Short mmCIF file of C-alpha atoms and ligand atoms in Angstrom, two decimals:
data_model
loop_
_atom_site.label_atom_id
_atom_site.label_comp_id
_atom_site.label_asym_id
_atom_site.label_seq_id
_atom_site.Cartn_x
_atom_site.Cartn_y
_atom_site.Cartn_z
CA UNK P 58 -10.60 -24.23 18.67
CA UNK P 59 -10.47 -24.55 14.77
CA UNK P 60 -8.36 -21.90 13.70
CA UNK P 61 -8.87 -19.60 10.44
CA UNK P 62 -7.32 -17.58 7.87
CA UNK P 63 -8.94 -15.07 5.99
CA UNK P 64 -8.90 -14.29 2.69
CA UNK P 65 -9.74 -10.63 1.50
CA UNK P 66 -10.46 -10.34 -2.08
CA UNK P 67 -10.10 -6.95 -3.57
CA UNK P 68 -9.63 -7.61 -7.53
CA UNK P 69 -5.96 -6.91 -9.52
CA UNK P 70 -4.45 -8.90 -11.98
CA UNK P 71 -4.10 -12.13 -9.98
CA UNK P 72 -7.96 -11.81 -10.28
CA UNK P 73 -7.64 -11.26 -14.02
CA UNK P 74 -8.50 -13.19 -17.43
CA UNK P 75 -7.08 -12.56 -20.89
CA UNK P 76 -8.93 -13.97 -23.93
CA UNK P 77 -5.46 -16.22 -24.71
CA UNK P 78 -3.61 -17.85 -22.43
CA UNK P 79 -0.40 -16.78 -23.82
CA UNK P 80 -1.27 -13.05 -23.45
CA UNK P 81 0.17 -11.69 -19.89
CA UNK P 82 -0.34 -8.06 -20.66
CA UNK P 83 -3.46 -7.78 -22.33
CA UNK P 84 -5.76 -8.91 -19.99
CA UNK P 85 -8.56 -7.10 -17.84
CA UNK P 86 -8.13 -7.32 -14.00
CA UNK P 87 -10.79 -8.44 -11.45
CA UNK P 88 -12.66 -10.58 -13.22
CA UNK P 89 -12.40 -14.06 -11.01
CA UNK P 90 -14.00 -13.98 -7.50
CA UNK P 91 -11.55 -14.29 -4.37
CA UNK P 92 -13.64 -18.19 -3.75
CA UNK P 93 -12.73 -18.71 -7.03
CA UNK P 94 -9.23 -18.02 -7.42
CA UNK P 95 -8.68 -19.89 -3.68
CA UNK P 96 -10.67 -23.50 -5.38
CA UNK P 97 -8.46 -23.36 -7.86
CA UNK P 98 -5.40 -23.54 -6.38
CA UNK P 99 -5.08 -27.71 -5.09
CA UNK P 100 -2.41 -27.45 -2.46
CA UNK P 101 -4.44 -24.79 -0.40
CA UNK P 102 -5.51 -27.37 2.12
CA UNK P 103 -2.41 -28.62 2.45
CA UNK P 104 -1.14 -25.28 2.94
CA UNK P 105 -3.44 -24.04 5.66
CA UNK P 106 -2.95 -26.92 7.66
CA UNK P 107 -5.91 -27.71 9.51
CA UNK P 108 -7.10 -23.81 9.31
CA UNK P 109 -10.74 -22.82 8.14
CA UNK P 110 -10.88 -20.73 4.78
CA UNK P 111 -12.55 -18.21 5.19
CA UNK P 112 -13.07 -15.75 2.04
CA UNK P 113 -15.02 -12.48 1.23
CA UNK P 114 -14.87 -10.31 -1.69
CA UNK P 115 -14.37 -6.53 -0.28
CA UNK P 116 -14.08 -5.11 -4.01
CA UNK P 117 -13.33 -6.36 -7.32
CA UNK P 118 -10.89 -3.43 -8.67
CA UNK P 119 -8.21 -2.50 -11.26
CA UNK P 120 -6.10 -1.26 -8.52
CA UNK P 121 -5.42 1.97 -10.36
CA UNK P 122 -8.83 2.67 -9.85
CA UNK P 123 -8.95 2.44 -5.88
CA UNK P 124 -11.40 4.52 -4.39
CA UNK P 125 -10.86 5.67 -0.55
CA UNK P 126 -13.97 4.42 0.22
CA UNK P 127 -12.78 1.06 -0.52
CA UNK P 128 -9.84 1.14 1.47
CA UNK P 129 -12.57 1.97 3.89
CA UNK P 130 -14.47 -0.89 3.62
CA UNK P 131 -10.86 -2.91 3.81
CA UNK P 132 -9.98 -1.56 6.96
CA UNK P 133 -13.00 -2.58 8.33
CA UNK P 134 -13.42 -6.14 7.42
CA UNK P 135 -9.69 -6.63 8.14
CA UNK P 136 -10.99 -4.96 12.05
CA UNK P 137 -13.51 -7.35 11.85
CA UNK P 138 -11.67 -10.39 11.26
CA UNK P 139 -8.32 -9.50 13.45
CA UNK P 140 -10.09 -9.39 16.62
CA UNK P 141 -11.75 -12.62 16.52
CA UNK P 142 -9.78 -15.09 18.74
CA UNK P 143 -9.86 -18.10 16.47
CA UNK P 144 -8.65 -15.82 13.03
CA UNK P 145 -4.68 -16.16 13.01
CA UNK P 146 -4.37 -13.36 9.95
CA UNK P 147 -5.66 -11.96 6.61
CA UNK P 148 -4.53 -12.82 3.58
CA UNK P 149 -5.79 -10.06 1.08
CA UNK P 150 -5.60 -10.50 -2.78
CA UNK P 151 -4.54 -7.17 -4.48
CA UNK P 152 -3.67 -5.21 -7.36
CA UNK P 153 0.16 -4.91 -7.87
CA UNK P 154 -0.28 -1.02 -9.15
CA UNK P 155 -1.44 0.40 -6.28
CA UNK P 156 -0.30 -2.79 -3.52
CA UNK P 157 2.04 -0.56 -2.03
CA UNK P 158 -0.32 2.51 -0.89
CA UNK P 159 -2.94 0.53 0.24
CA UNK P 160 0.02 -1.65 2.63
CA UNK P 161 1.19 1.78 3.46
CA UNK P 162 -2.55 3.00 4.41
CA UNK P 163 -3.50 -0.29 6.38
CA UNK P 164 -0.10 -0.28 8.37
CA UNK P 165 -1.36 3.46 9.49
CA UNK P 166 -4.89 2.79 10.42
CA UNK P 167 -5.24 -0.96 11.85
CA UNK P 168 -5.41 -0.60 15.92
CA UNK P 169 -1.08 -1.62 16.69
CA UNK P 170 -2.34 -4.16 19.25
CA UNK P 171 -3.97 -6.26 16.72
CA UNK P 172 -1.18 -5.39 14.30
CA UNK P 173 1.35 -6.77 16.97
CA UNK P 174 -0.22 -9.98 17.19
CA UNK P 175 -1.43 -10.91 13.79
CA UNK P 176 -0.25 -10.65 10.05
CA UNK P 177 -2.28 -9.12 7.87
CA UNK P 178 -0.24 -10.26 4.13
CA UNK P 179 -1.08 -8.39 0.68
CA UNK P 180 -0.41 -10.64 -2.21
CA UNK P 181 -0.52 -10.75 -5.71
CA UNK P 182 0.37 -11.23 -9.13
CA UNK P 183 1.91 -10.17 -12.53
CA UNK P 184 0.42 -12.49 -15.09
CA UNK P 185 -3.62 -12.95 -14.92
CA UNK P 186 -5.34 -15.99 -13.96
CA UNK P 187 -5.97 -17.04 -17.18
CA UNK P 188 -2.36 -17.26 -18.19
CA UNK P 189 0.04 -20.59 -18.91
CA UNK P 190 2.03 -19.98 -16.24
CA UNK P 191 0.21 -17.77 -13.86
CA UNK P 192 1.91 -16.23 -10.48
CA UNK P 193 -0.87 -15.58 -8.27
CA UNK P 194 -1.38 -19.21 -7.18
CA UNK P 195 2.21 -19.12 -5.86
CA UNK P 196 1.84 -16.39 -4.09
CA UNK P 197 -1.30 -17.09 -2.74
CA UNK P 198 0.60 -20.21 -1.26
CA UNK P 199 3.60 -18.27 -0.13
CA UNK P 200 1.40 -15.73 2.15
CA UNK P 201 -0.35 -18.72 3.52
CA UNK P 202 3.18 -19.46 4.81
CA UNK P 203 3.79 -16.26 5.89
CA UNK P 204 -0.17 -16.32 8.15
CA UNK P 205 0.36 -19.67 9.78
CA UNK P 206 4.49 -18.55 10.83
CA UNK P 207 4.65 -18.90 14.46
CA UNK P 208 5.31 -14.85 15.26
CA UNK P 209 4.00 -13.48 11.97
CA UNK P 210 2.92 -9.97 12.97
CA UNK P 211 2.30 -6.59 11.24
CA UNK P 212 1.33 -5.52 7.42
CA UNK P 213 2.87 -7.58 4.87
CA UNK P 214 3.35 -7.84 1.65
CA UNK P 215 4.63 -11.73 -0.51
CA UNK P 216 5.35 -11.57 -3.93
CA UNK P 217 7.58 -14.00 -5.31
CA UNK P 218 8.95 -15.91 -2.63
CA UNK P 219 10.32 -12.25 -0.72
CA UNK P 220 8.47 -10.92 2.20
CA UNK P 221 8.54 -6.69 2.50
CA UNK P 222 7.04 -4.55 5.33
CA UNK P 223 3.92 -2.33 4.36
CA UNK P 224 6.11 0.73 5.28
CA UNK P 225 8.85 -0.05 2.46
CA UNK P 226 7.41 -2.08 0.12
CA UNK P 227 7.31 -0.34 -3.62
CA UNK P 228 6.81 -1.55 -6.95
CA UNK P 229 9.90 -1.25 -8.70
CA UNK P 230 9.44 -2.80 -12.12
CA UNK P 231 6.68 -2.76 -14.82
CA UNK P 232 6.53 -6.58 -15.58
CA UNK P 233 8.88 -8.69 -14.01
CA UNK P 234 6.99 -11.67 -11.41
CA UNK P 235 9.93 -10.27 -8.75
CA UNK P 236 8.24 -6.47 -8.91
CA UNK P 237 8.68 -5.57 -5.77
CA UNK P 238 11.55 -4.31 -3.16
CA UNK P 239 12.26 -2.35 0.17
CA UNK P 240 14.34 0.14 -0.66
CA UNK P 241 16.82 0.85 1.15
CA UNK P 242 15.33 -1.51 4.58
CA UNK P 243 15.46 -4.50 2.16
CA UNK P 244 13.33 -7.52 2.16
CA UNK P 245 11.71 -8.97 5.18
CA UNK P 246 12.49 -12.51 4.67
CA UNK P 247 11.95 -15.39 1.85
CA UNK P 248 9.47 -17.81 1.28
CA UNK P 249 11.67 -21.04 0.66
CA UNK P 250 9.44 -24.22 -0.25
CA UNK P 251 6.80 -23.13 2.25
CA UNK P 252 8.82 -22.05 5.00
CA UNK P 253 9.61 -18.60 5.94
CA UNK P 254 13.41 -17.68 6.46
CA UNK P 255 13.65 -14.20 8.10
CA UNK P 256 16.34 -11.94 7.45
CA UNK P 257 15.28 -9.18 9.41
CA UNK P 258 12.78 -8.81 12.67
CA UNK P 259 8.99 -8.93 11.96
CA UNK P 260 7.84 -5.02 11.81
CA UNK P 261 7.77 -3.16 15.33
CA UNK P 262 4.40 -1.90 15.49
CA UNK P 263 3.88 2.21 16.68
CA UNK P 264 2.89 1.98 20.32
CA UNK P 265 2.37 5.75 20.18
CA UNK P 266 -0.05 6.53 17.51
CA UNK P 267 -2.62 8.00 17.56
CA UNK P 268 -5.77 5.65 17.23
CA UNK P 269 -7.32 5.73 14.36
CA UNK P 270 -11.02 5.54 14.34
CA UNK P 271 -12.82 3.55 11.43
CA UNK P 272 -16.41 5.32 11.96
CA UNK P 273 -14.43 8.59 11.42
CA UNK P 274 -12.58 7.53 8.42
CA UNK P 275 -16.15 5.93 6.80
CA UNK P 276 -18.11 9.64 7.75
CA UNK P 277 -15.80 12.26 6.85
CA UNK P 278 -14.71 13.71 3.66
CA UNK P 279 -11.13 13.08 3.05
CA UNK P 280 -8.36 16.08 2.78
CA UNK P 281 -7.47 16.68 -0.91
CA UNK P 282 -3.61 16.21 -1.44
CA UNK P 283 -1.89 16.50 -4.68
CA UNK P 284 1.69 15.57 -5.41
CA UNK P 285 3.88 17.47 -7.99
CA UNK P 286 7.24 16.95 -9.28
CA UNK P 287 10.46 18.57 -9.49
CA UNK P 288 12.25 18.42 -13.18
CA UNK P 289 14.08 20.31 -15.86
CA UNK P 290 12.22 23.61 -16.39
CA UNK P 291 9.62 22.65 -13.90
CA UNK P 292 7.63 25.81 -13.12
CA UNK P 293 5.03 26.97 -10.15
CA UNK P 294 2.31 27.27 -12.06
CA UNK P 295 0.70 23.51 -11.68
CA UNK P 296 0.81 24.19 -7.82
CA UNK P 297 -0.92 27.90 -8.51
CA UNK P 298 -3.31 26.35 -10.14
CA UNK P 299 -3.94 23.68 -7.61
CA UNK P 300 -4.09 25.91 -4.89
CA UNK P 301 -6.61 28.81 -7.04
CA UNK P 302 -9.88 28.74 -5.93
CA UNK P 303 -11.47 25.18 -6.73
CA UNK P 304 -14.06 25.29 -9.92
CA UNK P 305 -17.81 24.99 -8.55
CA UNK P 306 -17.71 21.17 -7.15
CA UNK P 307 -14.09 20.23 -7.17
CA UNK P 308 -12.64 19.56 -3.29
CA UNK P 309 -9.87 22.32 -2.11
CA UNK P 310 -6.58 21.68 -2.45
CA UNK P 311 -5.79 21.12 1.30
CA UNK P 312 -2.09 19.30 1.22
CA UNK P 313 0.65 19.33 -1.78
CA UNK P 314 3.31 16.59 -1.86
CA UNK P 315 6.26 17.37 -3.82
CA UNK P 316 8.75 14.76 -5.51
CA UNK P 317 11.93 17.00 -5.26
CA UNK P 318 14.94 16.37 -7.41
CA UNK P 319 17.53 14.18 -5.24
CA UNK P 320 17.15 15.42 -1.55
CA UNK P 321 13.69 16.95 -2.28
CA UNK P 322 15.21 19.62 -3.99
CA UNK P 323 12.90 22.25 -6.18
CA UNK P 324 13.29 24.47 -9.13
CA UNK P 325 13.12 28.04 -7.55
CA UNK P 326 9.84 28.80 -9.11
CA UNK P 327 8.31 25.91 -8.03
CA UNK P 328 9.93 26.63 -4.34
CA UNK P 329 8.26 30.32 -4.39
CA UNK P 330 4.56 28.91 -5.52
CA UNK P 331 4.57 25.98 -2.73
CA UNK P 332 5.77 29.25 0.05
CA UNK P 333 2.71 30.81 -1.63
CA UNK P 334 0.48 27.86 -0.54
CA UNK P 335 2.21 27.22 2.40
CA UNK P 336 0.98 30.63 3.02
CA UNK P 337 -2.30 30.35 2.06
CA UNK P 338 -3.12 27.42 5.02
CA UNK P 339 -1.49 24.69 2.09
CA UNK P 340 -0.13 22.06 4.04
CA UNK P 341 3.47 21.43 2.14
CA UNK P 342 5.76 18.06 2.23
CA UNK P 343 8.85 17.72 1.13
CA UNK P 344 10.10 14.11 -0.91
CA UNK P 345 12.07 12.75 -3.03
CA UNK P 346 11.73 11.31 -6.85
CA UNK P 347 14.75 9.07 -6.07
CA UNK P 348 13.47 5.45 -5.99
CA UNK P 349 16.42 4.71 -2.89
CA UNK P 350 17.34 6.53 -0.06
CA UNK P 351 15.25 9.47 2.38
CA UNK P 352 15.01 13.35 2.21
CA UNK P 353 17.93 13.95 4.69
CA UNK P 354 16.76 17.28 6.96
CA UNK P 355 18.88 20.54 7.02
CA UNK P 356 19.21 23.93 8.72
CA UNK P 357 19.45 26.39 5.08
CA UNK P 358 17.09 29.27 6.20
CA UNK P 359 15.15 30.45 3.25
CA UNK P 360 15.65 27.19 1.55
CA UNK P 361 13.56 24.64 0.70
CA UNK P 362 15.08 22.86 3.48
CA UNK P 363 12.50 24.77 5.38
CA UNK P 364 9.38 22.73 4.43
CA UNK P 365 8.16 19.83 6.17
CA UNK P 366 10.03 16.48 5.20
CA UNK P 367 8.44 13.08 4.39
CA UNK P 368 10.21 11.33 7.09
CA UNK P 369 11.83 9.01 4.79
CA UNK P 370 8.45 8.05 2.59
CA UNK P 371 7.96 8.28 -0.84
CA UNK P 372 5.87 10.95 -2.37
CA UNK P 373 2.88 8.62 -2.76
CA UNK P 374 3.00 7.12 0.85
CA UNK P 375 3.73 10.85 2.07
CA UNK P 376 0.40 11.43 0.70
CA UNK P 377 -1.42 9.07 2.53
CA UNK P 378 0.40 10.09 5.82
CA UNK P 379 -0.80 14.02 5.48
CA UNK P 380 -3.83 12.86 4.14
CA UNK P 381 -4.20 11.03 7.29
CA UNK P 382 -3.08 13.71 9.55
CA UNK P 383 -5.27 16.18 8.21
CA UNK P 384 -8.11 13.78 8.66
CA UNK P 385 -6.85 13.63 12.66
C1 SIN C 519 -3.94 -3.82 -10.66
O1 SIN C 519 -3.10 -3.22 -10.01
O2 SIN C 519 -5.09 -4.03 -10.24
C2 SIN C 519 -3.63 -4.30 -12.04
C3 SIN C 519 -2.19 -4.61 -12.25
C4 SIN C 519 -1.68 -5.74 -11.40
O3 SIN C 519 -2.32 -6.26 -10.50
O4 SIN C 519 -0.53 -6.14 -11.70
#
C-alpha cells in the first residue's frame, strides 16, 4: 500500500510574501497556497520517501486572527485523514503567533487512539516566503522527518531543527528562527540532517479523557473565557466589568483566566472581584505570568490559593482547557 503524508495548510508567515526580499518583518501572512509552498521546496520527494503528498488548504490565516470555527474545521480534516490506514501523519503549516494554542487545542480534542499511533506535526516559519533566506522550507523538511520516524506519535510541533510536545510548546521570542521552547519539560528531540534524535519519550497520550466529539464542537456555541492579569496597581474592576451584564449581543462572560504574579498570585482587589464572579456561577482559574515553571497548589484558606489552578498551563492554554470543559 502507497503510503501518505498530509499536508494541512492553514496560512502564517511561512505562507507569507513581502514586496522585497530583504524585508522579514514587513510582510503580509497567508498569501501562498499550502500546494504552492510544498512545489517549491525541491528535496520534498526526496524527503517523503516513496510517500504520496497529499495537501489541502483548511484556511489561509494571520494566525492572530484564528477563529474557533477554524480550529473546527482543523480538527476535522486532521479526523479525516488520521484514520485512513494508508495516511502515516499530518503535517500542518501554521502561524507562529498563535502555533502554540492551536497544538494545545488539537492535543485536547483528537480521539488518543489515533493520537497514539500517528504524528500530527505543526510547523512553521519566521521569515515569509518571499524572503532571501526563508525558514519555512526547512522546516517543512524537518517535520517530514519527524512524520515518516518509525514511532512518531502525538501533537507536535518542528521549528528549527527542535521537536516540542503540543502540551509545552510556547513562543518565547518575537523574531528569532529558534522561537520556540518547552518550558520547563524541554524539547522533544532534534532534527539533525533529516534524522530525528530523541531526547525525551514521544508524548503519552490521555487514555482517560473524555472523548471529544467533533459534531458537538462544530454545533455549539463556545463558552466565553477571558484572561486578566495580575500587576502593579492592578485593580478588580476589568473582571467587574467582564462579568456585568453583557451589552445587547455580546456572549456572557462564562470562565475568567487569570495570569497571577509568580505563583498565580493577585492584587487583593482583583482577588475580591474574581470571589465576586466566582460567586456569580464565573468559572475562575488560577495561572501564572511567569514564562517557566507551574502554579504550585496550597492549603491558605481565604487565599487565593483557594481558586482552581491551571494544572501547570499557561494562562492562554488554561483557556482553551476551561473553554473545553465548559463545552463538556
Ligand atoms: C501568524 O502567526 O500567522 C503570523 C506570524 C508568524 O507566522 O510568524
Amino acid at each position: 500500500m502507497l503510503k501518505k503524508v498530509v499536508f494541512l495548510g492553514m496560512g502564517g508567515t511561512i505562507a507569507g510574501t513581502a514586496t522585497s526580499a530583504a524585508d522579514n518583518v514587513g510582510y503580509r501572512a497567508a498569501q501562498v497556497g499550502v500546494a504552492q509552498l510544498l512545489q517549491a521546496i525541491p528535496t520534498l520527494p526526496v524527503a517523503l520517501g516513496g510517500h504520496e503528498l497529499v495537501s489541502e488548504q483548511v484556511a489561509q490565516v494571520d494566525s492572530k486572527d484564528l477563529e474557533f470555527a477554524q480550529w473546527v474545521s482543523l480538527a476535522q480534516r486532521a479526523c479525516h485523514y488520521l484514520v485512513q490506514p494508508d495516511v502515516t501523519g499530518l503535517v500542518i503549516t501554521h502561524g507562529t503567533d498563535t502555533l502554540e494554542e492551536t497544538a494545545f487545542f488539537l492535543s485536547e480534542v483528537l480521539p488518543p487512539a489515533l493520537l497514539a499511533s500517528k504524528p500530527v506535526v505543526l510547523t512553521c516559519a519566521m521569515r515569509p516566503a518571499s524572503a532571501l533566506s526563508p525558514d519555512g522550507p526547512q522546516n517543512v523538511l524537518d517535520a517530514v522527518a519527524v512524520v515518516c520516524t518509525q514511532g512518531a506519535h502525538g501533537v507536535l510541533a518542528v521549528c528549527a531543527g527542535t521537536i516540542h510536545a503540543g502540551r509545552h510548546v510556547q513562543k518565547g521570542h518575537t523574531y528569532r528562527l529558534d522561537a520556540f521552547d518547552s518550558g520547563d519539560a524541554g524539547p522533544l528531540g532534534y532534527v539533525e540532517e533529516g534524522v530525528v534524535r530523541l531526547a525525551h519519550a514521544w508524548p503519552v497520550m490521555d487514555a482517560v479523557r473524555v472523548p471529544v466529539s467533533m459534531d458537538h464542537l462544530a454545533q455549539v456555541v463556545w463558552p466565553r473565557v477571558e484572561i486578566v492579569m495580575n500587576y502593579v496597581g492592578a485593580t478588580g474592576s476589568t473582571v467587574r466589568a467582564l462579568c456585568a451584564a453583557p451589552l445587547a449581543g455580546a456572549a456572557p462572560v462564562r470562565g475568567v483566566v487569570v495570569a497571577g504574579t509568580g505563583n498565580g498570585t493577585v492584587h487583593v482587589d482583583l482577588e475580591a472581584a474574581l470571589r465576586e464572579a466566582e460567586a456569580a456561577g464565573v468559572r475562575v482559574v488560577r495561572s501564572s505570568r511567569c514564562a517557566r515553571g507551574r502554579v504550585v497548589a496550597a492549603t491558605v484558606p481565604g487565599s487565593v490559593y483557594t481558586f482552581a489552578h491551571s494544572n501547570g498551563l499557561p494562562p492562554v492554554k488554561a483557556r482553551i482547557a476551561l473553554i473545553l470543559e465548559l463545552l463538556a
